[in-house]
């Protein structure tokens, strides 16, 4: 018997969704940072075993929309919720808000929903129990699972509960090749790795306005040649991204390069430039140019 299904991973930003998807899939599919709105696009992480294939759809967090990029991100969340076999809602175990229950109610009305409580390594069980009992009032939740991606705690339970929900199939109807772990291209992943390093190395207000535009991606030879524009919204941001004598941008590139080399399995020559595009987050064709599809 075989099982196949799409699992929509939703929840507040910073809840730990991307870290979980990476841990479940065992590959770095989705970038992670302590900053809000790290994940902008829906990204699939694919886990294949002999008798099942699970496609996790990692989404941007739920938040109020401010600009067109925000609207795009929220649309991603809604599309996912209506199109999946299972919803995996992640509650941040270190900061659960009662309002989330209303949102979870909407989800349980839409599709079979499992709730994961993240980061149990960081909080105490005294904190987790009240969350479990409060969530337990909603009898439509299929399972409530405290877990830790960092400590690999209870991740097998998450898989088990998902498999319980998916129907059995006689034939192997896997939609993806068995060695595929994401739907995204290496080019997209390269841009995301660079964006992750920028998020980690730059201070609070900058990251939301950053985009990565790959202008050259040549991996045909022994060494890959990659040129990248880091786009920011203001002239003043540009000098911050560059840093003193170029120190910041050098650090971004030197942290990103080894990860890109590992992904491509070859040496990489990475050149990063910084450009200013005012208010790109409100200009549709520019959002699309940076790889975020608005349809
Ligand atoms: N202590 C702890 N922190 C975590 C865990 N998972 C994620 N985090 C942290 O929570 C923050 C947000 O994680 P991320 O996966 O990007 O959240 P997302 O916005 O829901 O995708 C990051 O700083 C992570 O390092 C975990 O299992 N334990
Ligand atoms: Mg994320």
mmCIF file of C-alpha atoms and ligand atoms in Angstrom:
data_model
loop_
_atom_site.group_PDB
_atom_site.id
_atom_site.type_symbol
_atom_site.label_atom_id
_atom_site.label_comp_id
_atom_site.label_asym_id
_atom_site.label_seq_id
_atom_site.Cartn_x
_atom_site.Cartn_y
_atom_site.Cartn_z
ATOM 1 C CA UNK A 1 0.000 0.000 0.000
ATOM 2 C CA UNK A 2 1.148 3.510 -0.834
ATOM 3 C CA UNK A 3 0.326 6.969 0.376
ATOM 4 C CA UNK A 4 0.765 10.331 -1.269
ATOM 5 C CA UNK A 5 -0.345 13.774 -0.209
ATOM 6 C CA UNK A 6 0.177 17.497 0.007
ATOM 7 C CA UNK A 7 0.590 18.993 3.455
ATOM 8 C CA UNK A 8 0.147 22.744 3.850
ATOM 9 C CA UNK A 9 2.355 24.109 6.628
ATOM 10 C CA UNK A 10 0.827 27.297 8.009
ATOM 11 C CA UNK A 11 1.040 29.461 11.123
ATOM 12 C CA UNK A 12 2.394 32.785 12.335
ATOM 13 C CA UNK A 13 5.698 34.036 11.023
ATOM 14 C CA UNK A 14 8.595 32.792 13.123
ATOM 15 C CA UNK A 15 6.596 29.850 14.455
ATOM 16 C CA UNK A 16 9.238 27.457 13.128
ATOM 17 C CA UNK A 17 7.568 26.218 9.934
ATOM 18 C CA UNK A 18 10.578 26.335 7.619
ATOM 19 C CA UNK A 19 12.877 24.760 10.203
ATOM 20 C CA UNK A 20 10.379 21.909 10.580
ATOM 21 C CA UNK A 21 10.046 21.328 6.836
ATOM 22 C CA UNK A 22 13.845 21.204 6.513
ATOM 23 C CA UNK A 23 14.096 18.774 9.426
ATOM 24 C CA UNK A 24 11.374 16.500 8.047
ATOM 25 C CA UNK A 25 12.777 16.471 4.539
ATOM 26 C CA UNK A 26 16.374 16.235 5.745
ATOM 27 C CA UNK A 27 17.548 18.876 3.278
ATOM 28 C CA UNK A 28 17.668 22.622 3.432
ATOM 29 C CA UNK A 29 14.614 23.442 1.386
ATOM 30 C CA UNK A 30 13.589 26.691 2.966
ATOM 31 C CA UNK A 31 15.685 29.460 4.454
ATOM 32 C CA UNK A 32 15.387 30.255 8.148
ATOM 33 C CA UNK A 33 16.082 33.368 10.176
ATOM 34 C CA UNK A 34 14.894 35.094 13.345
ATOM 35 C CA UNK A 35 13.509 37.921 11.132
ATOM 36 C CA UNK A 36 9.860 38.095 10.205
ATOM 37 C CA UNK A 37 8.773 37.282 6.666
ATOM 38 C CA UNK A 38 11.820 35.203 5.841
ATOM 39 C CA UNK A 39 9.723 32.915 3.656
ATOM 40 C CA UNK A 40 8.008 34.851 0.851
ATOM 41 C CA UNK A 41 6.971 32.174 -1.560
ATOM 42 C CA UNK A 42 5.372 28.765 -1.192
ATOM 43 C CA UNK A 43 8.168 26.226 -1.280
ATOM 44 C CA UNK A 44 7.688 22.502 -1.553
ATOM 45 C CA UNK A 45 9.777 20.129 0.501
ATOM 46 C CA UNK A 46 9.399 16.549 -0.664
ATOM 47 C CA UNK A 47 9.923 13.530 1.582
ATOM 48 C CA UNK A 48 9.976 10.165 -0.195
ATOM 49 C CA UNK A 49 10.150 6.754 1.460
ATOM 50 C CA UNK A 50 9.488 3.281 0.015
ATOM 51 C CA UNK A 51 5.756 3.462 0.529
ATOM 52 C CA UNK A 52 4.917 7.122 0.823
ATOM 53 C CA UNK A 53 5.668 10.534 -0.593
ATOM 54 C CA UNK A 54 4.761 13.624 1.401
ATOM 55 C CA UNK A 55 4.910 17.054 -0.180
ATOM 56 C CA UNK A 56 5.157 19.779 2.450
ATOM 57 C CA UNK A 57 4.183 23.208 1.224
ATOM 58 C CA UNK A 58 5.999 25.768 3.348
ATOM 59 C CA UNK A 59 4.218 29.113 3.353
ATOM 60 C CA UNK A 60 4.993 32.667 4.414
ATOM 61 C CA UNK A 61 3.570 33.366 7.861
ATOM 62 C CA UNK A 62 0.138 34.786 8.471
ATOM 63 C CA UNK A 63 0.156 38.538 8.925
ATOM 64 C CA UNK A 64 -1.678 41.697 7.923
ATOM 65 C CA UNK A 65 -1.077 42.864 4.349
ATOM 66 C CA UNK A 66 0.641 46.184 3.812
ATOM 67 C CA UNK A 67 2.051 46.239 0.291
ATOM 68 C CA UNK A 68 1.741 44.155 -2.853
ATOM 69 C CA UNK A 69 4.445 41.729 -1.769
ATOM 70 C CA UNK A 70 2.547 41.183 1.492
ATOM 71 C CA UNK A 71 -0.679 40.573 -0.423
ATOM 72 C CA UNK A 72 1.152 38.106 -2.617
ATOM 73 C CA UNK A 73 2.391 36.266 0.456
ATOM 74 C CA UNK A 74 -1.048 36.069 2.059
ATOM 75 C CA UNK A 75 -2.572 34.843 -1.175
ATOM 76 C CA UNK A 76 -0.011 32.054 -1.082
ATOM 77 C CA UNK A 77 -1.243 30.998 2.331
ATOM 78 C CA UNK A 78 -4.892 30.963 1.245
ATOM 79 C CA UNK A 79 -4.212 29.030 -1.951
ATOM 80 C CA UNK A 80 -2.345 26.384 -0.025
ATOM 81 C CA UNK A 81 -5.008 25.942 2.609
ATOM 82 C CA UNK A 82 -7.685 25.223 0.019
ATOM 83 C CA UNK A 83 -5.614 22.866 -2.105
ATOM 84 C CA UNK A 84 -3.987 20.393 0.293
ATOM 85 C CA UNK A 85 -4.861 16.997 1.776
ATOM 86 C CA UNK A 86 -3.688 17.860 5.277
ATOM 87 C CA UNK A 87 -3.070 21.151 7.057
ATOM 88 C CA UNK A 88 -0.237 21.274 9.557
ATOM 89 C CA UNK A 89 -0.702 24.372 11.691
ATOM 90 C CA UNK A 90 2.332 25.363 13.722
ATOM 91 C CA UNK A 91 1.880 27.099 17.054
ATOM 92 C CA UNK A 92 5.008 28.728 18.465
ATOM 93 C CA UNK A 93 5.432 26.900 21.768
ATOM 94 C CA UNK A 94 7.201 29.888 23.259
ATOM 95 C CA UNK A 95 4.474 32.384 22.397
ATOM 96 C CA UNK A 96 1.014 31.003 21.813
ATOM 97 C CA UNK A 97 -1.793 33.523 21.378
ATOM 98 C CA UNK A 98 -5.411 32.661 22.177
ATOM 99 C CA UNK A 99 -6.532 34.396 18.947
ATOM 100 C CA UNK A 100 -4.886 31.619 16.998
ATOM 101 C CA UNK A 101 -7.724 29.307 18.019
ATOM 102 C CA UNK A 102 -10.171 31.227 15.858
ATOM 103 C CA UNK A 103 -7.908 30.858 12.876
ATOM 104 C CA UNK A 104 -7.416 27.156 13.580
ATOM 105 C CA UNK A 105 -11.214 26.777 13.674
ATOM 106 C CA UNK A 106 -11.360 28.086 10.108
ATOM 107 C CA UNK A 107 -8.729 25.571 9.107
ATOM 108 C CA UNK A 108 -10.426 22.597 10.728
ATOM 109 C CA UNK A 109 -13.564 23.576 8.799
ATOM 110 C CA UNK A 110 -11.564 23.449 5.551
ATOM 111 C CA UNK A 111 -9.398 20.301 5.664
ATOM 112 C CA UNK A 112 -8.094 17.705 8.148
ATOM 113 C CA UNK A 113 -5.840 19.696 10.446
ATOM 114 C CA UNK A 114 -2.985 18.681 12.726
ATOM 115 C CA UNK A 115 -1.506 21.198 15.146
ATOM 116 C CA UNK A 116 2.191 21.093 15.977
ATOM 117 C CA UNK A 117 3.550 22.991 18.979
ATOM 118 C CA UNK A 118 7.085 24.019 18.128
ATOM 119 C CA UNK A 119 10.300 24.703 20.050
ATOM 120 C CA UNK A 120 9.569 22.488 23.071
ATOM 121 C CA UNK A 121 13.322 22.474 23.659
ATOM 122 C CA UNK A 122 13.128 26.188 24.474
ATOM 123 C CA UNK A 123 10.088 26.206 26.757
ATOM 124 C CA UNK A 124 9.141 24.113 29.745
ATOM 125 C CA UNK A 125 6.386 21.517 29.763
ATOM 126 C CA UNK A 126 4.462 23.662 32.264
ATOM 127 C CA UNK A 127 4.123 26.123 29.410
ATOM 128 C CA UNK A 128 3.160 23.544 26.824
ATOM 129 C CA UNK A 129 0.413 21.709 28.769
ATOM 130 C CA UNK A 130 -1.955 24.708 29.018
ATOM 131 C CA UNK A 131 -1.565 25.228 25.258
ATOM 132 C CA UNK A 132 -2.478 21.605 24.590
ATOM 133 C CA UNK A 133 -5.547 21.729 26.810
ATOM 134 C CA UNK A 134 -6.693 25.048 25.387
ATOM 135 C CA UNK A 135 -6.347 23.766 21.821
ATOM 136 C CA UNK A 136 -8.019 20.517 22.848
ATOM 137 C CA UNK A 137 -11.368 22.321 23.057
ATOM 138 C CA UNK A 138 -11.493 22.082 19.278
ATOM 139 C CA UNK A 139 -12.437 18.442 18.789
ATOM 140 C CA UNK A 140 -11.934 18.689 15.042
ATOM 141 C CA UNK A 141 -8.168 18.908 15.391
ATOM 142 C CA UNK A 142 -6.866 15.483 14.356
ATOM 143 C CA UNK A 143 -3.804 15.554 16.590
ATOM 144 C CA UNK A 144 -1.855 17.999 18.756
ATOM 145 C CA UNK A 145 1.870 17.273 18.750
ATOM 146 C CA UNK A 146 4.532 19.140 20.718
ATOM 147 C CA UNK A 147 7.828 18.860 18.841
ATOM 148 C CA UNK A 148 11.321 20.249 18.461
ATOM 149 C CA UNK A 149 13.029 20.509 15.108
ATOM 150 C CA UNK A 150 16.316 21.369 16.800
ATOM 151 C CA UNK A 151 16.304 18.296 19.026
ATOM 152 C CA UNK A 152 14.528 16.055 16.519
ATOM 153 C CA UNK A 153 11.834 15.411 19.103
ATOM 154 C CA UNK A 154 8.489 13.938 18.013
ATOM 155 C CA UNK A 155 9.072 14.552 14.315
ATOM 156 C CA UNK A 156 8.213 10.897 13.650
ATOM 157 C CA UNK A 157 4.871 11.517 15.384
ATOM 158 C CA UNK A 158 4.149 14.324 12.950
ATOM 159 C CA UNK A 159 4.747 11.964 10.033
ATOM 160 C CA UNK A 160 2.689 9.210 11.646
ATOM 161 C CA UNK A 161 -0.339 11.449 12.170
ATOM 162 C CA UNK A 162 -0.164 12.759 8.618
ATOM 163 C CA UNK A 163 -0.024 9.208 7.240
ATOM 164 C CA UNK A 164 -3.100 8.268 9.305
ATOM 165 C CA UNK A 165 -5.112 10.888 7.434
ATOM 166 C CA UNK A 166 -3.978 10.074 3.894
ATOM 167 C CA UNK A 167 -5.912 7.378 2.031
ATOM 168 C CA UNK A 168 -4.241 4.142 0.986
ATOM 169 C CA UNK A 169 -3.515 3.604 -2.683
ATOM 170 C CA UNK A 170 -2.804 0.357 -4.538
ATOM 171 C CA UNK A 171 -0.343 1.948 -6.905
ATOM 172 C CA UNK A 172 2.553 4.266 -6.391
ATOM 173 C CA UNK A 173 1.023 7.546 -7.506
ATOM 174 C CA UNK A 174 3.949 9.690 -6.506
ATOM 175 C CA UNK A 175 3.845 13.015 -8.312
ATOM 176 C CA UNK A 176 7.558 13.744 -7.971
ATOM 177 C CA UNK A 177 10.727 11.856 -8.841
ATOM 178 C CA UNK A 178 11.961 9.991 -5.822
ATOM 179 C CA UNK A 179 15.261 11.866 -5.639
ATOM 180 C CA UNK A 180 13.649 15.309 -5.782
ATOM 181 C CA UNK A 181 13.436 17.212 -2.522
ATOM 182 C CA UNK A 182 12.034 20.532 -3.717
ATOM 183 C CA UNK A 183 10.061 21.958 -6.634
ATOM 184 C CA UNK A 184 12.338 24.973 -6.881
ATOM 185 C CA UNK A 185 15.234 25.375 -9.298
ATOM 186 C CA UNK A 186 18.845 25.621 -8.143
ATOM 187 C CA UNK A 187 18.737 29.183 -9.398
ATOM 188 C CA UNK A 188 15.883 30.038 -7.039
ATOM 189 C CA UNK A 189 17.600 28.215 -4.178
ATOM 190 C CA UNK A 190 20.795 30.154 -4.853
ATOM 191 C CA UNK A 191 18.937 33.461 -4.543
ATOM 192 C CA UNK A 192 17.289 32.261 -1.347
ATOM 193 C CA UNK A 193 20.603 31.222 0.235
ATOM 194 C CA UNK A 194 22.013 34.676 -0.480
ATOM 195 C CA UNK A 195 18.879 36.323 0.922
ATOM 196 C CA UNK A 196 19.186 34.223 4.066
ATOM 197 C CA UNK A 197 22.752 35.387 4.678
ATOM 198 C CA UNK A 198 21.717 39.000 4.090
ATOM 199 C CA UNK A 199 18.832 38.599 6.556
ATOM 200 C CA UNK A 200 21.171 37.196 9.160
ATOM 201 C CA UNK A 201 23.846 39.859 8.727
ATOM 202 C CA UNK A 202 21.752 43.006 8.334
ATOM 203 C CA UNK A 203 19.794 44.825 10.991
ATOM 204 C CA UNK A 204 16.052 44.838 11.518
ATOM 205 C CA UNK A 205 14.495 47.358 9.143
ATOM 206 C CA UNK A 206 16.443 46.462 6.019
ATOM 207 C CA UNK A 207 15.632 42.823 5.261
ATOM 208 C CA UNK A 208 11.981 43.200 4.248
ATOM 209 C CA UNK A 209 13.013 45.489 1.427
ATOM 210 C CA UNK A 210 15.665 43.182 0.003
ATOM 211 C CA UNK A 211 15.425 41.152 -3.168
ATOM 212 C CA UNK A 212 17.971 39.034 -4.954
ATOM 213 C CA UNK A 213 18.189 39.168 -8.723
ATOM 214 C CA UNK A 214 20.486 36.680 -10.406
ATOM 215 C CA UNK A 215 21.910 38.249 -13.547
ATOM 216 C CA UNK A 216 24.239 35.418 -14.557
ATOM 217 C CA UNK A 217 23.946 31.730 -13.739
ATOM 218 C CA UNK A 218 26.362 29.607 -15.678
ATOM 219 C CA UNK A 219 26.908 26.151 -14.260
ATOM 220 C CA UNK A 220 27.967 24.504 -17.500
ATOM 221 C CA UNK A 221 31.668 24.257 -16.682
ATOM 222 C CA UNK A 222 33.786 22.901 -13.848
ATOM 223 C CA UNK A 223 33.262 26.138 -11.946
ATOM 224 C CA UNK A 224 29.882 27.858 -11.768
ATOM 225 C CA UNK A 225 29.791 31.590 -12.424
ATOM 226 C CA UNK A 226 27.054 33.443 -10.615
ATOM 227 C CA UNK A 227 26.446 37.203 -10.639
ATOM 228 C CA UNK A 228 23.857 38.646 -8.347
ATOM 229 C CA UNK A 229 22.240 42.006 -7.736
ATOM 230 C CA UNK A 230 21.116 42.604 -4.203
ATOM 231 C CA UNK A 231 18.249 45.042 -4.585
ATOM 232 C CA UNK A 232 17.341 47.453 -1.834
ATOM 233 C CA UNK A 233 14.764 50.204 -1.634
ATOM 234 C CA UNK A 234 16.825 53.222 -0.594
ATOM 235 C CA UNK A 235 20.168 54.809 -1.373
ATOM 236 C CA UNK A 236 20.933 54.850 2.373
ATOM 237 C CA UNK A 237 20.310 51.105 2.539
ATOM 238 C CA UNK A 238 22.747 50.508 -0.258
ATOM 239 C CA UNK A 239 25.712 51.709 1.757
ATOM 240 C CA UNK A 240 24.623 49.556 4.697
ATOM 241 C CA UNK A 241 24.460 46.451 2.516
ATOM 242 C CA UNK A 242 27.892 47.229 1.091
ATOM 243 C CA UNK A 243 29.370 47.993 4.506
ATOM 244 C CA UNK A 244 32.692 49.624 5.316
ATOM 245 C CA UNK A 245 35.093 49.034 2.454
ATOM 246 C CA UNK A 246 32.664 46.406 1.188
ATOM 247 C CA UNK A 247 32.958 44.316 4.326
ATOM 248 C CA UNK A 248 29.248 43.492 4.636
ATOM 249 C CA UNK A 249 28.624 42.367 1.102
ATOM 250 C CA UNK A 250 31.848 40.364 1.173
ATOM 251 C CA UNK A 251 30.659 38.564 4.268
ATOM 252 C CA UNK A 252 27.248 37.847 2.736
ATOM 253 C CA UNK A 253 28.936 36.360 -0.325
ATOM 254 C CA UNK A 254 31.511 34.370 1.609
ATOM 255 C CA UNK A 255 28.859 32.797 3.821
ATOM 256 C CA UNK A 256 26.573 31.991 0.891
ATOM 257 C CA UNK A 257 29.226 30.557 -1.403
ATOM 258 C CA UNK A 258 30.021 27.309 0.475
ATOM 259 C CA UNK A 259 26.318 26.436 0.682
ATOM 260 C CA UNK A 260 25.806 27.070 -3.011
ATOM 261 C CA UNK A 261 28.902 25.004 -3.772
ATOM 262 C CA UNK A 262 27.519 22.153 -1.718
ATOM 263 C CA UNK A 263 24.179 22.324 -3.508
ATOM 264 C CA UNK A 264 25.725 22.447 -6.986
ATOM 265 C CA UNK A 265 28.554 20.072 -6.164
ATOM 266 C CA UNK A 266 31.165 22.317 -7.737
ATOM 267 C CA UNK A 267 33.256 25.406 -7.163
ATOM 268 C CA UNK A 268 31.413 28.715 -7.415
ATOM 269 C CA UNK A 269 32.595 32.177 -8.393
ATOM 270 C CA UNK A 270 30.052 34.459 -6.809
ATOM 271 C CA UNK A 271 29.924 38.173 -7.527
ATOM 272 C CA UNK A 272 27.451 40.333 -5.639
ATOM 273 C CA UNK A 273 26.458 43.881 -6.532
ATOM 274 C CA UNK A 274 24.075 46.234 -4.756
ATOM 275 C CA UNK A 275 21.385 48.198 -6.580
ATOM 276 C CA UNK A 276 18.603 50.527 -5.551
ATOM 277 C CA UNK A 277 15.063 50.169 -6.869
ATOM 278 C CA UNK A 278 12.703 52.490 -5.079
ATOM 279 C CA UNK A 279 9.564 50.811 -3.697
ATOM 280 C CA UNK A 280 10.013 47.610 -5.683
ATOM 281 C CA UNK A 281 7.640 45.858 -3.310
ATOM 282 C CA UNK A 282 4.776 47.875 -4.781
ATOM 283 C CA UNK A 283 5.674 47.451 -8.434
ATOM 284 C CA UNK A 284 4.142 44.326 -9.890
ATOM 285 C CA UNK A 285 6.538 43.667 -12.720
ATOM 286 C CA UNK A 286 9.463 43.983 -10.370
ATOM 287 C CA UNK A 287 8.015 41.550 -7.878
ATOM 288 C CA UNK A 288 7.690 39.122 -10.773
ATOM 289 C CA UNK A 289 11.180 39.830 -11.995
ATOM 290 C CA UNK A 290 12.504 38.738 -8.609
ATOM 291 C CA UNK A 291 10.773 35.406 -8.953
ATOM 292 C CA UNK A 292 7.522 35.978 -7.099
ATOM 293 C CA UNK A 293 4.693 35.083 -9.454
ATOM 294 C CA UNK A 294 1.559 37.240 -9.239
ATOM 295 C CA UNK A 295 -1.296 35.717 -11.165
HETATM 296 N N1 LIG B 1 14.587 26.708 20.136
HETATM 297 C C1 LIG B 1 14.142 26.436 18.918
HETATM 298 N N2 LIG B 1 14.076 27.424 17.997
HETATM 299 C C2 LIG B 1 13.591 27.130 16.771
HETATM 300 C C3 LIG B 1 13.156 25.805 16.442
HETATM 301 N N3 LIG B 1 12.701 25.840 15.171
HETATM 302 C C4 LIG B 1 12.872 27.115 14.715
HETATM 303 N N4 LIG B 1 13.432 27.900 15.656
HETATM 304 C C5 LIG B 1 13.817 29.316 15.514
HETATM 305 O O1 LIG B 1 12.667 30.126 15.282
HETATM 306 C C6 LIG B 1 12.952 31.159 14.328
HETATM 307 C C7 LIG B 1 11.967 31.104 13.177
HETATM 308 O O2 LIG B 1 12.133 29.897 12.472
HETATM 309 P P1 LIG B 1 11.576 29.695 10.991
HETATM 310 O O3 LIG B 1 11.661 28.241 10.691
HETATM 311 O O4 LIG B 1 12.208 30.653 10.029
HETATM 312 O O5 LIG B 1 10.046 30.122 11.216
HETATM 313 P P2 LIG B 1 8.899 30.361 10.116
HETATM 314 O O6 LIG B 1 8.805 31.846 9.930
HETATM 315 O O7 LIG B 1 7.644 29.822 10.746
HETATM 316 O O8 LIG B 1 9.282 29.620 8.880
HETATM 317 C C8 LIG B 1 14.399 30.941 13.881
HETATM 318 O O9 LIG B 1 15.217 31.845 14.596
HETATM 319 C C9 LIG B 1 14.673 29.513 14.263
HETATM 320 O O10 LIG B 1 16.024 29.296 14.495
HETATM 321 C C10 LIG B 1 13.261 24.758 17.446
HETATM 322 O O11 LIG B 1 12.927 23.581 17.260
HETATM 323 N N5 LIG B 1 13.738 25.158 18.660
HETATM 324 MG MG1 LIG B 2 9.499 30.323 6.962
#
